[in-house]
Coordinates of C-alpha atoms in Angstrom, one line a residue:
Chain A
X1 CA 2.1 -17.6 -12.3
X2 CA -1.6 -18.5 -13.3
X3 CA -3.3 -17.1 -16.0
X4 CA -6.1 -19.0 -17.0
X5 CA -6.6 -19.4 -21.0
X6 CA -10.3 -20.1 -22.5
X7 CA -11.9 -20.2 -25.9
X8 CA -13.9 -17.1 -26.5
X9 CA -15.7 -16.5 -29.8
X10 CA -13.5 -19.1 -31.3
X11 CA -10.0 -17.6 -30.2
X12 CA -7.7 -19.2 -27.2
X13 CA -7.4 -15.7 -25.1
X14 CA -6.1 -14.8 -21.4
X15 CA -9.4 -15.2 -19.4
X16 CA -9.1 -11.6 -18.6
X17 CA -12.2 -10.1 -19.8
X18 CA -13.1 -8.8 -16.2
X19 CA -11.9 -5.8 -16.2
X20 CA -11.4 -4.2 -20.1
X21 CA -14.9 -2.3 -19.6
X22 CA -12.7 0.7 -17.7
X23 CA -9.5 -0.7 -19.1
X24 CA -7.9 -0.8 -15.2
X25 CA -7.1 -3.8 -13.6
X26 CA -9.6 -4.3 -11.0
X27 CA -9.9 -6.2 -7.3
X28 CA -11.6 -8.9 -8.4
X29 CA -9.3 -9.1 -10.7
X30 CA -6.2 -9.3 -8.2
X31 CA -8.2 -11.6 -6.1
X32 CA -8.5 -13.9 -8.7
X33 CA -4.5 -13.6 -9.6
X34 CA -3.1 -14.2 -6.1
X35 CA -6.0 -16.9 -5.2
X36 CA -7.3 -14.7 -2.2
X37 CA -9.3 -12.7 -0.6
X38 CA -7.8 -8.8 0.2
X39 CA -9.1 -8.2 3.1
X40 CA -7.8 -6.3 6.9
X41 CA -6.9 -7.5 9.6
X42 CA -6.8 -4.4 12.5
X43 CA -5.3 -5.2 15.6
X44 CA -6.6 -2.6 18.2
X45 CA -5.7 -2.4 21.9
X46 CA -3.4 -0.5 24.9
X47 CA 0.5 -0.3 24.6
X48 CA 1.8 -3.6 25.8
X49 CA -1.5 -5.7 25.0
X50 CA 0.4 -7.3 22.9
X51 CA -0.9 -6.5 19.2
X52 CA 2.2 -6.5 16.8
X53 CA 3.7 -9.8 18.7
X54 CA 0.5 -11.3 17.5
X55 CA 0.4 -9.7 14.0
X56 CA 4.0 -10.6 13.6
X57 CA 2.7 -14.2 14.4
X58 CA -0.3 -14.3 12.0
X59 CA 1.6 -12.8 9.4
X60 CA 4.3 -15.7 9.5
X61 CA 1.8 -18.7 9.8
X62 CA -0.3 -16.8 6.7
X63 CA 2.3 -16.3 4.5
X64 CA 3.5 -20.0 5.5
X65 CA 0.4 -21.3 4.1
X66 CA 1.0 -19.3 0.9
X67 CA -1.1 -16.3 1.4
X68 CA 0.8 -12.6 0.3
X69 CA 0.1 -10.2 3.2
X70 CA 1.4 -6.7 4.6
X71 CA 2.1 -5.6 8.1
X72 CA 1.2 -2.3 8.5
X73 CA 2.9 -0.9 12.3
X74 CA 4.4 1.5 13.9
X75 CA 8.1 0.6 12.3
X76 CA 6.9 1.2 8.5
X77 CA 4.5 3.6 9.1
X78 CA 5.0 5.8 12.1
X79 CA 8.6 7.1 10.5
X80 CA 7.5 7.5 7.5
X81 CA 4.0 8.3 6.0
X82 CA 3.1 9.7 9.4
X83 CA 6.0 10.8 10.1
X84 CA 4.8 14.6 10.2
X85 CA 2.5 13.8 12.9
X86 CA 2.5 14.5 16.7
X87 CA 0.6 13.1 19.5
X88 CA -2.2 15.6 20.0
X89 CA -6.2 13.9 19.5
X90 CA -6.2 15.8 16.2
X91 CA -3.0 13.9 15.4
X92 CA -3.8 11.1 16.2
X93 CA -7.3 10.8 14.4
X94 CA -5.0 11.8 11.6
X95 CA -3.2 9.3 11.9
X96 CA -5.6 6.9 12.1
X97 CA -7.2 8.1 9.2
X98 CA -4.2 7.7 6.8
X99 CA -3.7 4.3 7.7
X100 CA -7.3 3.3 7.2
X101 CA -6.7 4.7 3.8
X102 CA -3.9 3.0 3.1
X103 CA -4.7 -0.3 4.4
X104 CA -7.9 -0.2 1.9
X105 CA -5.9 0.5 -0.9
X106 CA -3.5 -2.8 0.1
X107 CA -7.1 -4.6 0.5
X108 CA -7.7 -3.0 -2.8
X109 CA -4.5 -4.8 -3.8
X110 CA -5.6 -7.9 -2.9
X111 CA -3.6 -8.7 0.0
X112 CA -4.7 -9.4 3.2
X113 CA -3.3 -6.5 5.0
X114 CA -2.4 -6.4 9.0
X115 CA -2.9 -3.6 11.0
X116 CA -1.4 -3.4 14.5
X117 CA -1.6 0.8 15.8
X118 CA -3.3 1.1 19.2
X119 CA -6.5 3.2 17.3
X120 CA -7.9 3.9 20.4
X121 CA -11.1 6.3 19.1
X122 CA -14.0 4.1 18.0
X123 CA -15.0 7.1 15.6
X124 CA -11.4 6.3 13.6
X125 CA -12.4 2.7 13.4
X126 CA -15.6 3.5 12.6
X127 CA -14.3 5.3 9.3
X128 CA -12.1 2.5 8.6
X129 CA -14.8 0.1 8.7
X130 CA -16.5 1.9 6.3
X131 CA -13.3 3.0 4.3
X132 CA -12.3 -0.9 3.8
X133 CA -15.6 -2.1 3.5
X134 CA -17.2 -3.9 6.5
X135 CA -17.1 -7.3 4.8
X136 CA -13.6 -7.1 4.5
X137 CA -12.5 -4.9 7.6
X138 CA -12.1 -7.2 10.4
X139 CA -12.0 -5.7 14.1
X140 CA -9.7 -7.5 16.4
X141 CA -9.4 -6.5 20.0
X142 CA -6.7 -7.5 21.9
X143 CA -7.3 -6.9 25.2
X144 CA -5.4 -6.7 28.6
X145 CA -6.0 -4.3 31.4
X146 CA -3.5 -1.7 31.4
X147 CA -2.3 -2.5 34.7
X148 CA -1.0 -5.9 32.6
X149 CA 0.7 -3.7 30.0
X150 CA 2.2 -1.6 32.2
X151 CA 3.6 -4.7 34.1
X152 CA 5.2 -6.0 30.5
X153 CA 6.1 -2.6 29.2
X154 CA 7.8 -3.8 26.4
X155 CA 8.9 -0.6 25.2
X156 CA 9.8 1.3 28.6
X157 CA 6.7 3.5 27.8
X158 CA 4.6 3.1 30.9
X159 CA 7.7 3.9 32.8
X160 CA 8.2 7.2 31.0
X161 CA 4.6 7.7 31.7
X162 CA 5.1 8.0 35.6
X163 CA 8.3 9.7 35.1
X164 CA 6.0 12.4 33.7
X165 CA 8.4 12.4 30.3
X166 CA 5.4 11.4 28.3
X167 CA 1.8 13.0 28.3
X168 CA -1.1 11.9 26.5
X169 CA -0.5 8.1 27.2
X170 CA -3.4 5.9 26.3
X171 CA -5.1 4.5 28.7
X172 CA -3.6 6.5 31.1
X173 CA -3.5 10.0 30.1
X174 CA -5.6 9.6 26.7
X175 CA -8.7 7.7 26.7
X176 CA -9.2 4.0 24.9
X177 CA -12.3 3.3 23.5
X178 CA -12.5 0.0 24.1
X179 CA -14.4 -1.7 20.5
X180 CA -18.1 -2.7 21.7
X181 CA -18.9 -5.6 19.5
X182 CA -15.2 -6.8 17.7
X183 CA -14.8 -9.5 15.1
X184 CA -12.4 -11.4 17.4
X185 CA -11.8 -10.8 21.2
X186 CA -8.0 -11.8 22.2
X187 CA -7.8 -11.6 26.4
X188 CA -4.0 -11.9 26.3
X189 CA -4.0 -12.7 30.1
X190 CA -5.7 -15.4 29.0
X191 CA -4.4 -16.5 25.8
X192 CA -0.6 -17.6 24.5
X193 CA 0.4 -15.7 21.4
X194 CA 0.5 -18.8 20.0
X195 CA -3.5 -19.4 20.7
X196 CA -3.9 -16.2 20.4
X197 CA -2.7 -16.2 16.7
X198 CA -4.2 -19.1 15.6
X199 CA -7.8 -17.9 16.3
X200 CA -6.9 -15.4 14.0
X201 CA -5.7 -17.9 11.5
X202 CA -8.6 -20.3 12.1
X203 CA -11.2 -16.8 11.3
X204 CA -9.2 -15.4 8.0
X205 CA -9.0 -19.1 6.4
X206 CA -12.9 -19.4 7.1
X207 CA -13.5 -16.0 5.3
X208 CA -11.2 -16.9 2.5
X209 CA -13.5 -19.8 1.7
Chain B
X1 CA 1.2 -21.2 -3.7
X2 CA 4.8 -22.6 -3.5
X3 CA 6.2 -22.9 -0.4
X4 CA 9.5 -24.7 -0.7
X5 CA 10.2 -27.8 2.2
X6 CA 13.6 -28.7 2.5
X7 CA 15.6 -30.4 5.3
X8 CA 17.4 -28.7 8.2
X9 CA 18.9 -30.4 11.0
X10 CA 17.8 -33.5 9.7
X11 CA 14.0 -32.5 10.1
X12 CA 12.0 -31.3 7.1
X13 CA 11.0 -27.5 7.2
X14 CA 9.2 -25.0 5.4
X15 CA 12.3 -23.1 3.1
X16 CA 11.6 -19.8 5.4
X17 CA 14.7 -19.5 7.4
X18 CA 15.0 -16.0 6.2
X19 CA 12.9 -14.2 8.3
X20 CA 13.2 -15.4 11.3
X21 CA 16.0 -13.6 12.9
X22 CA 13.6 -10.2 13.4
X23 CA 10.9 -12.2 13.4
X24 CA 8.9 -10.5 10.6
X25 CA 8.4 -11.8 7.2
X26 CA 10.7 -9.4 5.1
X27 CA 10.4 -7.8 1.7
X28 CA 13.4 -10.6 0.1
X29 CA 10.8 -13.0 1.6
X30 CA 7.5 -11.3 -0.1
X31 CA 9.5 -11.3 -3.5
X32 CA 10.8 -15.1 -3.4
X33 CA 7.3 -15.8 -2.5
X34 CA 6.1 -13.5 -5.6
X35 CA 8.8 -14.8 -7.8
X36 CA 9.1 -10.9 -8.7
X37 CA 11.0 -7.9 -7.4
X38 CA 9.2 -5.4 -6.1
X39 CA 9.9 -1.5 -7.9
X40 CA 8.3 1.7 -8.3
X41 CA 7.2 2.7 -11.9
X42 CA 7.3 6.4 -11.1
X43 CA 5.5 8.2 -14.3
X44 CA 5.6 12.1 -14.8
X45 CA 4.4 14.8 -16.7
X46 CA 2.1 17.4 -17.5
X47 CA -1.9 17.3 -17.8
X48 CA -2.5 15.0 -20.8
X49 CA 0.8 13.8 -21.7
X50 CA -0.7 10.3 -21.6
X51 CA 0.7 9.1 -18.2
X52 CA -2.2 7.6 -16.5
X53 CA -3.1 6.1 -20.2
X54 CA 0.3 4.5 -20.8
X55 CA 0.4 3.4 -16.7
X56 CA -3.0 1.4 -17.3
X57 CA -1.5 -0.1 -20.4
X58 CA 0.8 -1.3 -18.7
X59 CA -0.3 -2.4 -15.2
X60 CA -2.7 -4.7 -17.9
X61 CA 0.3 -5.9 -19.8
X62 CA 2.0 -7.1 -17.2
X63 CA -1.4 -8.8 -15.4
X64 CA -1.4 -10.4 -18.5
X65 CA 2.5 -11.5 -17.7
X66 CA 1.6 -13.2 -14.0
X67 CA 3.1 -10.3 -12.1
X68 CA 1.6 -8.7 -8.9
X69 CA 1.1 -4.9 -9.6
X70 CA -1.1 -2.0 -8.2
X71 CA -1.7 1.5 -9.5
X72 CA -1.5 4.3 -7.7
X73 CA -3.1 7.4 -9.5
X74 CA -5.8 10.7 -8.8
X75 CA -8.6 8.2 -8.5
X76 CA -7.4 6.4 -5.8
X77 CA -5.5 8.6 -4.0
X78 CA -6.3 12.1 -4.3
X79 CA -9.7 11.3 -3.5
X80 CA -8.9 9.0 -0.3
X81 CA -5.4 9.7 1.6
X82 CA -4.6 13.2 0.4
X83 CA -8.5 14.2 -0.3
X84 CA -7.3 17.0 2.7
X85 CA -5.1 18.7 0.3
X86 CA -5.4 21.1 -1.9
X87 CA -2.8 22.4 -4.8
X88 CA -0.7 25.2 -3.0
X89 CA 3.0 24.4 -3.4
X90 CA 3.6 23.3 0.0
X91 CA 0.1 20.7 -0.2
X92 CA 1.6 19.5 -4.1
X93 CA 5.0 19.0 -1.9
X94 CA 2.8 17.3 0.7
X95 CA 1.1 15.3 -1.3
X96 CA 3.9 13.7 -3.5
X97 CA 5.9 12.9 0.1
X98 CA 3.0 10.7 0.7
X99 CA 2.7 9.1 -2.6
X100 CA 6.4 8.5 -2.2
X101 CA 6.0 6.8 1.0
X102 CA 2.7 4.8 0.2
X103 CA 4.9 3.4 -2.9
X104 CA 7.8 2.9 -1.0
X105 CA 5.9 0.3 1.3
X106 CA 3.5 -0.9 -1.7
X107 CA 7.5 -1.7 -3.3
X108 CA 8.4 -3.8 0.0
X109 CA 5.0 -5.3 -0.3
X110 CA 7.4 -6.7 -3.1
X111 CA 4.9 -5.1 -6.1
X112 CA 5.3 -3.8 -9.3
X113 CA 4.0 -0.2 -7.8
X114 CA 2.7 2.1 -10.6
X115 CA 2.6 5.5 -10.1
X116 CA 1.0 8.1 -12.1
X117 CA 1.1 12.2 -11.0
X118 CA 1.9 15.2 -12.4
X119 CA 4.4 15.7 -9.3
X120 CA 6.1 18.5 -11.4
X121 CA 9.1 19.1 -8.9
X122 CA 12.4 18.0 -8.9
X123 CA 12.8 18.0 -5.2
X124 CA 10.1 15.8 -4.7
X125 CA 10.9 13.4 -7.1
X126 CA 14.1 12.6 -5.6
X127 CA 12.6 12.3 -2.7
X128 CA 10.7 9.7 -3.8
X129 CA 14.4 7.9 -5.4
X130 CA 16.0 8.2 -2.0
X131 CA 12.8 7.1 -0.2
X132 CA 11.9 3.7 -2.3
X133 CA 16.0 3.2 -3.1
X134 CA 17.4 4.5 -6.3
X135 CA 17.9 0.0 -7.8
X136 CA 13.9 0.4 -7.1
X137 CA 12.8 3.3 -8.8
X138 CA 12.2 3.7 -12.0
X139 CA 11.6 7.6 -13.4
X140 CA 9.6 7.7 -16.4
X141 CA 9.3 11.1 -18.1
X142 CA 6.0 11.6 -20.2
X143 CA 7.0 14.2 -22.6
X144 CA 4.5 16.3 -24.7
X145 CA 4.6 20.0 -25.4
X146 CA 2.5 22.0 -23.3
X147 CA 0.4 23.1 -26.3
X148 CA 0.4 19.4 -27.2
X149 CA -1.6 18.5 -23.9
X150 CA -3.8 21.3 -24.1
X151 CA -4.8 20.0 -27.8
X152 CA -5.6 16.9 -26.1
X153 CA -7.5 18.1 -23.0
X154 CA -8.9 14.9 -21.8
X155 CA -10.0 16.2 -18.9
X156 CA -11.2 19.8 -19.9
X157 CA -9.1 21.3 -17.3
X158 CA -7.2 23.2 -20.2
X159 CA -10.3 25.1 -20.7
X160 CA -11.0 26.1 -17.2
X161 CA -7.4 27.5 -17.3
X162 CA -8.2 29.5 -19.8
X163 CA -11.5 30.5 -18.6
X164 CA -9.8 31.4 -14.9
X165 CA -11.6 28.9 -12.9
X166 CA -8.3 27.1 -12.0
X167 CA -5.4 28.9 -10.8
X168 CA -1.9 27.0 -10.1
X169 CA -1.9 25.2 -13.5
X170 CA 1.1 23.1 -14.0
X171 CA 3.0 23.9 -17.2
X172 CA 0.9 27.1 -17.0
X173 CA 0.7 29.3 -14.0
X174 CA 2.9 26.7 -11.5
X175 CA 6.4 25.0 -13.0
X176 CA 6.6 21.7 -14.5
X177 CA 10.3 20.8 -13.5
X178 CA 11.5 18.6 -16.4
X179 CA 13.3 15.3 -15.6
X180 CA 17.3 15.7 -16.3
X181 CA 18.2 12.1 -16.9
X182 CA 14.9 9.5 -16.5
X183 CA 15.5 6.0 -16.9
X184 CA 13.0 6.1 -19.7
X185 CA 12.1 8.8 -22.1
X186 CA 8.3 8.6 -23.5
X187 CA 7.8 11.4 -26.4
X188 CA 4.0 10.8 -26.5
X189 CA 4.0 13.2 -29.5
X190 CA 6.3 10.5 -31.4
X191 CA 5.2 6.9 -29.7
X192 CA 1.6 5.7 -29.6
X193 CA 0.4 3.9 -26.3
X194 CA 1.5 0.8 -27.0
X195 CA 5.1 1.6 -28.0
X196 CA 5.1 3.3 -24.9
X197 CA 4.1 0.8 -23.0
X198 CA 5.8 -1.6 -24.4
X199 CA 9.1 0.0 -24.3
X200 CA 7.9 0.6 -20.1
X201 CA 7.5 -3.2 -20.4
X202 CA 11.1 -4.4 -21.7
X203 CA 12.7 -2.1 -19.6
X204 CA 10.7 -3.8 -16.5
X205 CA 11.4 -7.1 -17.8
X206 CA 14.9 -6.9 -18.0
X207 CA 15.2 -5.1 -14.6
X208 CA 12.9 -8.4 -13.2
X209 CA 16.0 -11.0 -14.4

């Protein structure tokens, strides 16, 4: 645990003096205390594309290198927080709208925060963007037609789609606004997660500079 | 950032075979790689019992210590997540079930989460215990007389309850449900800030061994 100690007006103190002017602790100076930048990662993209297998990966290789992230998904966040929500547009923006709150407050913490949800309304990442901050808010499409995903259909969803035992189905049902100008594009008929992940890796570790 | 290598089948391996079974970096992994546990520091009371001044106290003590902590209070919160609530019961209620499950993942972030409301009801509150795991959670009654608090006023908002322009007043017009057994007692009519905090402080610290 690192905190710095300098002379100041003749006395060895905590090199702390960031943040006594409103007496809170302060971003910069969590930044400073984990050796990072807080920033978010938000994976966007259909059912199946293959999002939280390559969150899952970039988490791992960044916290192997040191760095202290969260994973915000469906598992953490879907059964709890948001748990009170349905499936309807309204809903859904809802939804999106909490966890762009929440992920800036991690960010706020300091940690470089993942977000894998399928945010399929450019309007809701939109207000994350500006939420988070857009030098901090990185958009990362991962993209695969949905004829793909509904080939993998890792969770039996596209399948329950045609059995007609779930509506509103993006990219089927409920449109997907596909992000016009993302910080990285991941074609995952293209790419390994592997390859896929370490792009990822190879942007954050050039931002962190 | 500290890493451990060790040797596993003869090859030499980052220390991380923890995680790898579900394939996400867990919240045992987040607090070996924070050297700290993470808990809730779950502080309430009325309107100007001193809660958000003793939280800041000591969210900046234990900065000072080399742990990783975040605050979440009315400026961060009521203003972004819940900023589409208003103070009926049932939005209070709402409200403090999504401050209990924003701390709850803050906690498996593995961070010292402070927490600083009113949140006046019992139910809620235990909500919050069962939510974020009663070894995790840490209750923190900040007594003072309602008279006491309205002496202080820091916020005026004593005034406008007498003048009528806010209705729902906790303590006044809406209950204040005392704590029936907190895991720390803060008479704020008795301690100054920094007894409180510090007494908030050694209970942390031995709680952290």
């Amino acid at each position: 645990m690192c905190i710095e100690r300098v002379f100041l007006g003749g006395r060895l103190v905590d090199n702390l003096n960031i943040f006594w002017h409103n007496g809170k602790v302060e971003y910069k100076d969590r930044c400073k205390h984990l050796k990072q930048k807080g920033m978010v990662l938000w994976f966007t993209g259909l059912s199946g594309s293959g999002k939280s297998t390559i969150a899952v990966q970039v988490e791992k290789e960044l916290y192997k290198k040191g760095f202290v992230t969260y994973l915000l998904d469906g598992d953490n966040v879907r059964y709890g927080l948001n748990s009170n929500l349905g499936f309807s547009n309204e809903d859904r923006e809802e939804n999106i709208r909490r966890i762009a709150e929440v992920s800036a407050l991690f960010k706020d913490a300091g940690l470089i925060t993942l977000v894998s949800f399928i945010s399929p309304f450019r309007k809701s990442r939109e207000f994350a963007k500006q939420k988070i901050g857009s030098i901090t808010f990185v958009e990362i499409y991962v993209k695969a037609d949905v004829e793909t995903c509904a080939k993998r259909d890792p969770k039996g969803l596209y399948k329950k789609v045609k059995k007609g035992v779930i509506k509103n189905f993006t990219g089927i049902s409920s449109p997907y606004e596909e992000p016009e100008n993302p910080d990285i594009l991941l074609d995952t008929r293209e790419l390994s997660v592997e390859e896929a992940a370490n792009k990822v890796i190879k942007f954050v570790l050039n931002k962190q500079r």
